[in-house]
Coordinates of C-alpha atoms in Angstrom, one line a residue:
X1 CA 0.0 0.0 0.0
X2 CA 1.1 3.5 -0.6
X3 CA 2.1 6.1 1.8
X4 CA -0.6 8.2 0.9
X5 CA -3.0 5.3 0.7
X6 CA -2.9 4.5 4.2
X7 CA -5.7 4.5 6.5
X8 CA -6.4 3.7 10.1
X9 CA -8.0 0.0 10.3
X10 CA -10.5 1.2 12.9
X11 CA -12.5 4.1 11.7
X12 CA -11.3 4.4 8.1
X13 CA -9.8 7.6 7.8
X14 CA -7.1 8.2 5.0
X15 CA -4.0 9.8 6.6
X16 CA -4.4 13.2 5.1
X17 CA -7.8 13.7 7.1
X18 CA -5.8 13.2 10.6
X19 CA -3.1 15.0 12.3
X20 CA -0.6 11.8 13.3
X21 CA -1.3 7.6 11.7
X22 CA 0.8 5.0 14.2
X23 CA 1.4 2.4 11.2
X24 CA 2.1 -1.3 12.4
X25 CA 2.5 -4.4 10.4
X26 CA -0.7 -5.2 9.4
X27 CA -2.8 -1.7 10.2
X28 CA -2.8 1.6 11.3
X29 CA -4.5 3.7 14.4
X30 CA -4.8 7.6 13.8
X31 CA -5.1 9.9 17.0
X32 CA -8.3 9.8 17.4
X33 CA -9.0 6.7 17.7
X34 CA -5.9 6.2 19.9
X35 CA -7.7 8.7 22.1
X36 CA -10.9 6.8 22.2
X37 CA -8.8 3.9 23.2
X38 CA -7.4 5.5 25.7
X39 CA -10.9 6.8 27.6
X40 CA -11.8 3.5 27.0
X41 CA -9.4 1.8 28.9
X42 CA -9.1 4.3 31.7
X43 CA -13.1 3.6 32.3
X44 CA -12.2 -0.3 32.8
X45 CA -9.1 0.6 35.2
X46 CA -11.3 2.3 37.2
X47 CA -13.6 -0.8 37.3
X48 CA -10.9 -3.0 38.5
X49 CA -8.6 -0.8 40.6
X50 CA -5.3 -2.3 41.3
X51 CA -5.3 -1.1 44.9
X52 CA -8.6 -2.4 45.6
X53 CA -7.6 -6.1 45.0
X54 CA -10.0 -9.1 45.7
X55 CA -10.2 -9.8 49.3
X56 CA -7.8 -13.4 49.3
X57 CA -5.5 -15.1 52.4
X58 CA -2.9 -14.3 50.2
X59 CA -3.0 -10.8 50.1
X60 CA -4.1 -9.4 53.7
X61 CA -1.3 -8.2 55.5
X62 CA -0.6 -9.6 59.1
X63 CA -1.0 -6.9 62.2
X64 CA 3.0 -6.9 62.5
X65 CA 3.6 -6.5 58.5
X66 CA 1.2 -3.3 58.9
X67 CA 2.9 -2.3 62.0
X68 CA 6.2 -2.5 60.5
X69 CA 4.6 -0.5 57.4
X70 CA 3.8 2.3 60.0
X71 CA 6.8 2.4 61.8
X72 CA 8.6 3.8 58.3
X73 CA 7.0 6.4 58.6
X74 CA 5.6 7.1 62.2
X75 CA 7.8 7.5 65.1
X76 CA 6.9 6.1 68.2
X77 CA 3.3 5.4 69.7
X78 CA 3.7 1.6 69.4
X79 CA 0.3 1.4 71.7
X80 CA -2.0 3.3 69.4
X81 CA 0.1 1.9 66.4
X82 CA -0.5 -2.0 67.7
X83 CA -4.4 -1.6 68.4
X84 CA -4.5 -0.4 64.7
X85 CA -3.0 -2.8 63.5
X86 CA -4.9 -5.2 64.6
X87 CA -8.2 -3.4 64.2
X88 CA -7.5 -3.3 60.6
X89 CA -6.6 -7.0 60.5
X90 CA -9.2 -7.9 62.1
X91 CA -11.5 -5.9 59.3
X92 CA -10.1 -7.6 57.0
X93 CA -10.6 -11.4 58.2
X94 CA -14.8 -10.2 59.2
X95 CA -14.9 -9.4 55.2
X96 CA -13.5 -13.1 54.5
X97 CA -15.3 -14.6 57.3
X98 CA -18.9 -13.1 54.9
X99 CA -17.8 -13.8 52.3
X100 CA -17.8 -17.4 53.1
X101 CA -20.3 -18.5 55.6
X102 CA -19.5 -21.9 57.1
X103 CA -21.6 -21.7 60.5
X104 CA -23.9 -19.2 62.1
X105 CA -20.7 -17.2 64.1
X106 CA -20.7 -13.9 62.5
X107 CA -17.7 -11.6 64.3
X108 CA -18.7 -8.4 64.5
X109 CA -16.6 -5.0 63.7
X110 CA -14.7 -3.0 66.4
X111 CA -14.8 0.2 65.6
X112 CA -12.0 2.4 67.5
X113 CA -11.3 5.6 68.7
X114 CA -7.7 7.4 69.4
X115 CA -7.4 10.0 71.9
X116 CA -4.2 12.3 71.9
X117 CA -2.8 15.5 72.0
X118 CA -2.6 17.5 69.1
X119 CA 0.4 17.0 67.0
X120 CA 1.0 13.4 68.1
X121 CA 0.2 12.1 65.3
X122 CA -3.0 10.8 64.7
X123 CA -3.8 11.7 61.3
X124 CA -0.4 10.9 60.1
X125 CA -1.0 7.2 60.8
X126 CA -4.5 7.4 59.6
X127 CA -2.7 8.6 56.2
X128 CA 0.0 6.1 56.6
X129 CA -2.0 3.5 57.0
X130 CA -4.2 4.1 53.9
X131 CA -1.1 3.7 51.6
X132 CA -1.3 0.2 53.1
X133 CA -4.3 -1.2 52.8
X134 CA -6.3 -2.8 49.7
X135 CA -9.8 -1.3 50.6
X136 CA -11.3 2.0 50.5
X137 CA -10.1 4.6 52.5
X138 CA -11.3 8.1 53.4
X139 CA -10.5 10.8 55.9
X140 CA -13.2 12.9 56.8
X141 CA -13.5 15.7 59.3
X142 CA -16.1 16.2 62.4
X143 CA -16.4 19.8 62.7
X144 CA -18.3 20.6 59.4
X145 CA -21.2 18.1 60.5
X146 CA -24.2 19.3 61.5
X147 CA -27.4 17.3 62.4
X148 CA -30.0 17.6 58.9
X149 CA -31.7 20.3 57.8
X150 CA -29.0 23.1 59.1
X151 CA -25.7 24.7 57.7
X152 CA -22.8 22.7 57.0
X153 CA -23.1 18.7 56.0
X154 CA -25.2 16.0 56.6
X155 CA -23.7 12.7 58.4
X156 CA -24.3 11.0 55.0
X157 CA -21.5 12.6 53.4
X158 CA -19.2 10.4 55.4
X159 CA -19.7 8.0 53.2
X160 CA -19.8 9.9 50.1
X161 CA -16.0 10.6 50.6
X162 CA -16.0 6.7 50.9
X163 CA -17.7 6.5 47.7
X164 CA -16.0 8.6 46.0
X165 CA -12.5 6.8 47.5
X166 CA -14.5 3.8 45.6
X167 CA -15.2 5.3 42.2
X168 CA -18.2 4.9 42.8
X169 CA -18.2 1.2 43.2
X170 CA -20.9 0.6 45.6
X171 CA -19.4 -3.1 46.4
X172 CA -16.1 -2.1 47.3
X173 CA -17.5 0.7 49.2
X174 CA -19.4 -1.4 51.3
X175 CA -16.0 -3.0 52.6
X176 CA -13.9 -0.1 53.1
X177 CA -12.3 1.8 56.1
X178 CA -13.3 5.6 57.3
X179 CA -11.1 8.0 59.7
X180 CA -13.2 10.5 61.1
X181 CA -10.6 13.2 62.7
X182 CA -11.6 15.8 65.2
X183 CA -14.3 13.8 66.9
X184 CA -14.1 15.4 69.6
X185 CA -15.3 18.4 68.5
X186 CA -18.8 17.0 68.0
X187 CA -18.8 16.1 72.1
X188 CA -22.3 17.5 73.5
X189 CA -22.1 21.3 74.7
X190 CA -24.2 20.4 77.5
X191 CA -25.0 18.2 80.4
X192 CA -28.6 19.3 79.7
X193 CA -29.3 18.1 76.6
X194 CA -33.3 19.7 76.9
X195 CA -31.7 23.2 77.0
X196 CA -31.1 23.8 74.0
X197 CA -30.9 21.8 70.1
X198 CA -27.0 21.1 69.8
X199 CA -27.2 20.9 66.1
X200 CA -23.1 20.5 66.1
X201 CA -22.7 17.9 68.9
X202 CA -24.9 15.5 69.9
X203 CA -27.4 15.6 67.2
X204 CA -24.6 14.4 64.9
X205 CA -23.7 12.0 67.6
X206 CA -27.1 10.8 66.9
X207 CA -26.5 10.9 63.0
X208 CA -23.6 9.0 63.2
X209 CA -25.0 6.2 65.6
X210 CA -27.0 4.0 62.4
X211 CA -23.5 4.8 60.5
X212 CA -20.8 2.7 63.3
X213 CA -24.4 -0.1 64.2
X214 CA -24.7 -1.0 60.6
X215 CA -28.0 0.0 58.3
X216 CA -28.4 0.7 55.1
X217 CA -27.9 4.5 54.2
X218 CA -29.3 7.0 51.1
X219 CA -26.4 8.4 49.9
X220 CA -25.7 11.3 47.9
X221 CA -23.0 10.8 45.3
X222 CA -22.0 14.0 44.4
X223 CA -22.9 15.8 48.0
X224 CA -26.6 16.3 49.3
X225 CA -27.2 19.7 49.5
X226 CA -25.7 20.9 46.1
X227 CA -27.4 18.4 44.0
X228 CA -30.9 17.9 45.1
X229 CA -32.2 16.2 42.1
X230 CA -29.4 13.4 42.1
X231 CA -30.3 9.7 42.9
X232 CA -29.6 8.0 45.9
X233 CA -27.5 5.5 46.4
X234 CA -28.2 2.5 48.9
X235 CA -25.2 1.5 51.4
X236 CA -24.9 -0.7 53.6
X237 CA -22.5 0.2 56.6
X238 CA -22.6 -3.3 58.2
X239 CA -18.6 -4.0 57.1
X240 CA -17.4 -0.5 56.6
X241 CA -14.6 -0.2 60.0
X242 CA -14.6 3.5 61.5
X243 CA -12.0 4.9 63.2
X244 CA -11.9 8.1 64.7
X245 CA -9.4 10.3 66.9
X246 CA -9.3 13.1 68.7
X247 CA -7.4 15.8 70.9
X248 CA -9.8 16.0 73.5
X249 CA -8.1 18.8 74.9
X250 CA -9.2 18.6 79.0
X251 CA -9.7 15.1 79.1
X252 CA -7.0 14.7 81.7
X253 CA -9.0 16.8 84.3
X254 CA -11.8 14.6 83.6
X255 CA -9.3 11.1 84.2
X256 CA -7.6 13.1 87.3
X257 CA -11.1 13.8 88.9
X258 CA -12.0 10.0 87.9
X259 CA -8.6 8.3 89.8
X260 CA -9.3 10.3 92.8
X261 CA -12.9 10.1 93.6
X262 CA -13.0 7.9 96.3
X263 CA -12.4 10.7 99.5
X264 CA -14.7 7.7 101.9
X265 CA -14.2 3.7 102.3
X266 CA -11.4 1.4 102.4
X267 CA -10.0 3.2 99.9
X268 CA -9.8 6.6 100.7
X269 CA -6.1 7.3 101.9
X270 CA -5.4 4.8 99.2
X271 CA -1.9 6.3 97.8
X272 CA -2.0 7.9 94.7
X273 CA 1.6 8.7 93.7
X274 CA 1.7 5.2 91.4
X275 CA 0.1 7.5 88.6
X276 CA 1.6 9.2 85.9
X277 CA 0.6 12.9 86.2
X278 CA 2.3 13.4 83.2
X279 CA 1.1 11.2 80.7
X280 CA -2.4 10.8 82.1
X281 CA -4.2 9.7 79.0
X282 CA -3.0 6.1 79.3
X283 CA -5.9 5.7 82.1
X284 CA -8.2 6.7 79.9
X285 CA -11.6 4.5 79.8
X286 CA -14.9 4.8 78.1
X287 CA -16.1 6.8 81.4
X288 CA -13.8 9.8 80.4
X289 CA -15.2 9.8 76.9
X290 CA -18.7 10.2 78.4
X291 CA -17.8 13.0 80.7
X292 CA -16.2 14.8 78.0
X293 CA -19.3 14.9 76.3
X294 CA -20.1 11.6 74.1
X295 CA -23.2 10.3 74.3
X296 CA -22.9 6.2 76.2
X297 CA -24.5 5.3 72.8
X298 CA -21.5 6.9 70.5
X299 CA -19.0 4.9 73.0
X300 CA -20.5 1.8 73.0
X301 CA -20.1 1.5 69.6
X302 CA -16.7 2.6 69.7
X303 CA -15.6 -0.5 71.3
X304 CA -11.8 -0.3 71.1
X305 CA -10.2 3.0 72.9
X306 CA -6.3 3.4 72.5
X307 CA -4.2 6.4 73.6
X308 CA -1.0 8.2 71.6
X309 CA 1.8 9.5 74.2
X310 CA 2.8 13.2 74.7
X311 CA 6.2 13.6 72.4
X312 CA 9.1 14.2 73.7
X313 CA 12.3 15.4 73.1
X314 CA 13.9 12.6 71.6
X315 CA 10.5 11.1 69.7
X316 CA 10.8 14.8 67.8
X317 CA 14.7 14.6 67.2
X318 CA 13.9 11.4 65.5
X319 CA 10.8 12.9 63.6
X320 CA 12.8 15.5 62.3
X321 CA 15.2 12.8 60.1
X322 CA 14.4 9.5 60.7
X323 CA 11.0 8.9 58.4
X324 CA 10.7 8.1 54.9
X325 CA 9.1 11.5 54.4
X326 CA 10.9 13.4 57.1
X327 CA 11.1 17.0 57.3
X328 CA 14.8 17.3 56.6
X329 CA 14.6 14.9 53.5
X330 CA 11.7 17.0 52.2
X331 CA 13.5 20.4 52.6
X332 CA 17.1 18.3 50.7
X333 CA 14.6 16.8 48.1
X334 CA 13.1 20.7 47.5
X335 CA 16.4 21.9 46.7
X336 CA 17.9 19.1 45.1
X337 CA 14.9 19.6 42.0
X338 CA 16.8 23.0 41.6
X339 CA 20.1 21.2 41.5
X340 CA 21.5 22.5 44.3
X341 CA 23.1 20.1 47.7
X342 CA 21.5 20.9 51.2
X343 CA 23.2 20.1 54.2
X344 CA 22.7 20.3 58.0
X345 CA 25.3 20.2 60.9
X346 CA 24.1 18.0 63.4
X347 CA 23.3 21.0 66.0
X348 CA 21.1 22.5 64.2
X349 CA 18.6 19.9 64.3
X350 CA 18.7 19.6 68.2
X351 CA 18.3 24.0 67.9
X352 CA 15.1 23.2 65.9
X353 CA 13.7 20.7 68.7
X354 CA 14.3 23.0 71.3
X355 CA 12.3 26.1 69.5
X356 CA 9.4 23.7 68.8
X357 CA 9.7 22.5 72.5
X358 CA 9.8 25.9 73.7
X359 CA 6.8 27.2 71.6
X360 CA 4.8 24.4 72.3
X361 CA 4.1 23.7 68.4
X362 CA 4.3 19.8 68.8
X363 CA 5.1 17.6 65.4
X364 CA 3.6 20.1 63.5
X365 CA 5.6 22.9 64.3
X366 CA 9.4 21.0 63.5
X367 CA 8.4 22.5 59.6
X368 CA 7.4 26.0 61.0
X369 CA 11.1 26.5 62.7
X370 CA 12.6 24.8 59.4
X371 CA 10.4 27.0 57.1
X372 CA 11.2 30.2 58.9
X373 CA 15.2 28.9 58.8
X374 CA 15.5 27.8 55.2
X375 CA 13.0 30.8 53.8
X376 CA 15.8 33.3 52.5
X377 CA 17.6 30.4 51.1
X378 CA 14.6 28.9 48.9
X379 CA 13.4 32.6 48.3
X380 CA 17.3 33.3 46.5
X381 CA 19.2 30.7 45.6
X382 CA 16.9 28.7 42.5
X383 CA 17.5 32.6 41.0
X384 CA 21.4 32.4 42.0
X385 CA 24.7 30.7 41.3
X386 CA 25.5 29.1 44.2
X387 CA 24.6 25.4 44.1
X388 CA 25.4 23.9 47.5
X389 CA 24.5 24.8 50.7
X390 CA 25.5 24.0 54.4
X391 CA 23.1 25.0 57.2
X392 CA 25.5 26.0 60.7
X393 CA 23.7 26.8 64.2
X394 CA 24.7 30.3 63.8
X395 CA 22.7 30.1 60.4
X396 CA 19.8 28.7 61.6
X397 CA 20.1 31.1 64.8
X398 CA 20.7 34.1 62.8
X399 CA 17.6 33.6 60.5
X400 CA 14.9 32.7 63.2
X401 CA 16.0 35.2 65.2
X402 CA 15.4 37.8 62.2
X403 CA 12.0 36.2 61.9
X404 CA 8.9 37.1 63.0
X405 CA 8.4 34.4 65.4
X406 CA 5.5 35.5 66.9
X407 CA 3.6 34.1 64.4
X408 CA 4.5 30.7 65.3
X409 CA 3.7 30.9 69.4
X410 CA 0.8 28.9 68.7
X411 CA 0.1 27.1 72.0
X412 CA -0.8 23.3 71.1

C-alpha cells in the first residue's frame, strides 16, 4: 500500500484527514481513535482498581507487616500503632469470614477511637495507613457536621467521601475503612441536653449512631445539599470499619477527677503517687469519653479505645530525620529539583527541637522553625549561582531570630 493510501484499520480515515497515523505491520490507528482507546481503557481501570484487589489469604497483610509499614513512617506510639494494626486485621478477616459463611458465628466490627494530643500524630497514621491497605479509605473531618436540615453537611456525606474513594463502586464501598478526625469536636455542649438543640454535637452524635451499628444508608454521590435532584445511592455500613481520633483537649481533668474520687471507704487514703501525672491519657476509659461529652451510645459502639503519648524530646529529634518522608529529606529533596546540595550540621537539628519544645508547636511545628530557617535560602538561591548549601547553628540562629516568630507561638 502507498504512503498516501494508508488508513487507520479502525474508523477508516485516510492519513491526510488526521493529524498523526501509528502504522504497524498489518494496520494503522490515527489519533483519534488512539484517544478513544485510551478513555476507554481508563473507564475499565477504574472498574478494576489495582489497589482495591479481591479480598484473598494471600494478600491481607498480618497486624505486624502493617505495623512494621507504620513504623517507616511514624515514630513512636507503638500502643496506638498495635491496636490499629490489629483493628485493621481484624476488618479484614470479618470481610472473608462473609464472604464465606460456614456456620452461624458472624464476628462483628470493632470500631476504634484514638485520643491524643494534638500534634502526636493521629492523622499521620490514619494517612499512613491508607497507603497500606487494599480497601477504601477516606478521611473525613467532624467539625463541618451538623445534624440535617441546618448549615454545614449532613452525616451521610461520610460516606460519600467513601464512595468517592470507591469510584463509585458501591461493592467495594461497602468493605472499606473511614477515619473521622476531630471527633471530639462534636462532644455534647451540654450536660442538659433539653436546654437547647445542639445541632453540632450530639445531634450528629445521633446521626452518626446508624453509621458505626450498621443500616443501610441513602447516599448522595456528588454531595446532598448541592445536588438535590441526584439519585440516591443505597449503602450498607454493616462492614465498613470507623475509626476516629481526637485531641480532646481537657480530658485529663476529667481522668484526674475519675482516679481520685474515692475521699470515703477502704480506699480513701489509698496512695495515689503510682500514677503518671504526666502522661495521664493512658488511664483513659470509656467513662472519660462520656464526661467529655459523648453520648454512652456513641462509646458503646466505639468498642476499642487506644491512647498516643505526649512527644518528647527525643521522639521529635527522630521525627525531624528518621522517616521516609521526614522534614529534613523533604526540605534536601526541594532543593535538590533545583540542583542545588542541602546540608545540615548536626546541632542545628537539636536548635530546631528545642524552639518547637519551647513554643509548644508539637510535630507540627518542627516545619514552622525549618520553614522560617531555610525561607531566605529557597526565596534566593533557585534565582542564584550558588549550588550547595550548608546550614551551621549560627545560620539557623541568625535567620529565626530575624524572623517574625511570633507568628509561630501557637500554643498546642
Amino acid at each position: 500500500m502507498a504512503l498516501r493510501d494508508e488508513k487507520c484499520s479502525f474508523c477508516g480515515k485516510p492519513r491526510r484527514e488526521v493529524k498523526l497515523l501509528l502504522t504497524g505491520l498489518s494496520g494503522a490507528i490515527c489519533d483519534n481513535c488512539c484517544e478513544q482507546a485510551f478513555s476507554i481503557l481508563k473507564e475499565e481501570k477504574k472498574r478494576f482498581r489495582e489497589d482495591i484487589l479481591p479480598l484473598q489469604n494471600t494478600n491481607i497483610p498480618y497486624p505486624e507487616e502493617i505495623k512494621s509499614f507504620l513504623d517507616e513512617y511514624v515514630i513512636g506510639q507503638d500502643e496506638a500503632k498495635k491496636y490499629l494494626s490489629v483493628a485493621v486485621y481484624n476488618h479484614y478477616k470479618r470481610l472473608m469470614q462473609n464472604d464465606k459463611r460456614k456456620d452461624d458465628v458472624e464476628i462483628e466490627k470493632s470500631n476504634i477511637v484514638m485520643v491524643g494530643a494534638t500534634g502526636t500524630g493521629k492523622t499521620l497514621l490514619a494517612r499512613t495507613i491508607a497507603k497500606k491497605l487494599h480497601v477504601p479509605f477516606c478521611i473525613v473531618d467532624a467539625t463541618v457536621l451538623t445534624e440535617a436540615g441546618y448549615v454545614g453537611e449532613d452525616v451521610e456525606s461520610v460516606l460519600t467521601r467513601l464512595l468517592q474513594a470507591a469510584d463509585y463502586n458501591v461493592e467495594a464501598t461497602e468493605r472499606g475503612i473511614v477515619f473521622i478526625d476531630e471527633i471530639d469536636k462534636i462532644a455534647r455542649k451540654s450536660d442538659n441536653p433539653s436546654i437547647t438543640r445542639d445541632v453540632s454535637g450530639e445531634g450528629v452524635q445521633q446521626g452518626l449512631l446508624k453509621l458505626l451499628e450498621g443500616s443501610v444508608v441513602n447516599v448522595p454521590p456528588q454531595g446532598g445539599r448541592k445536588h438535590p435532584e441526584q439519585k440516591m445511592v443505597p449503602i450498607d455500613t454493616t462492614n465498613i470499619l470507623f475509626i476516629c481520633g481526637g485531641a480532646f483537649d481537657g480530658i485529663e481533668k476529667k481522668i484526674a477527677q475519675r482516679l481520685n474520687t474515692r475521699v470515703v471507704g477502704y480506699t480513701a487514703n489509698r496512695d495515689h503517687s503510682g500514677y503518671d501525672r504526666d502522661n495521664m491519657l493512658q488511664y483513659v476509659n470509656a467513662t472519660d469519653l462520656k464526661a467529655y461529652g459523648l453520648i454512652p451510645e456513641i462509646v458503646g459502639r466505639l468498642p476499642i479505645l487506644t491512647y498516643l503519648e505526649q512527644l518528647d524530646r527525643t521522639a521529635m529529634r527522630r521525627i525531624l530525620t528518621e522517616p521516609k518522608n521526614s522534614i529534613i529529606k523533604q526540605y534536601v529533596k526541594l532543593f535538590d529539583l533545583d540542583r542545588i546540595k542541602l546540608t545540615f550540621d548536626e546541632e542545628v537539628y537539636d536548635y530546631i527541637v528545642d524552639k518547637t519544645t519551647e513554643l509548644k508547636l508539637g510535630a507540627r511545628g518542627l516545619r514552622s522553625i525549618v520553614e522560617t530557617i531555610m525561607m531566605d535560602a529557597m526565596f534566593n538561591m533557585p534565582s542564584g549561582t550558588q549550588r550547595e548549601l550548608h546550614v551551621t547553628l549560627d545560620y539557623a540562629r541568625e535567620n529565626f531570630e530575624n524572623a517574625d516568630v511570633n507568628r509561630l507561638q501557637i500554643v498546642a
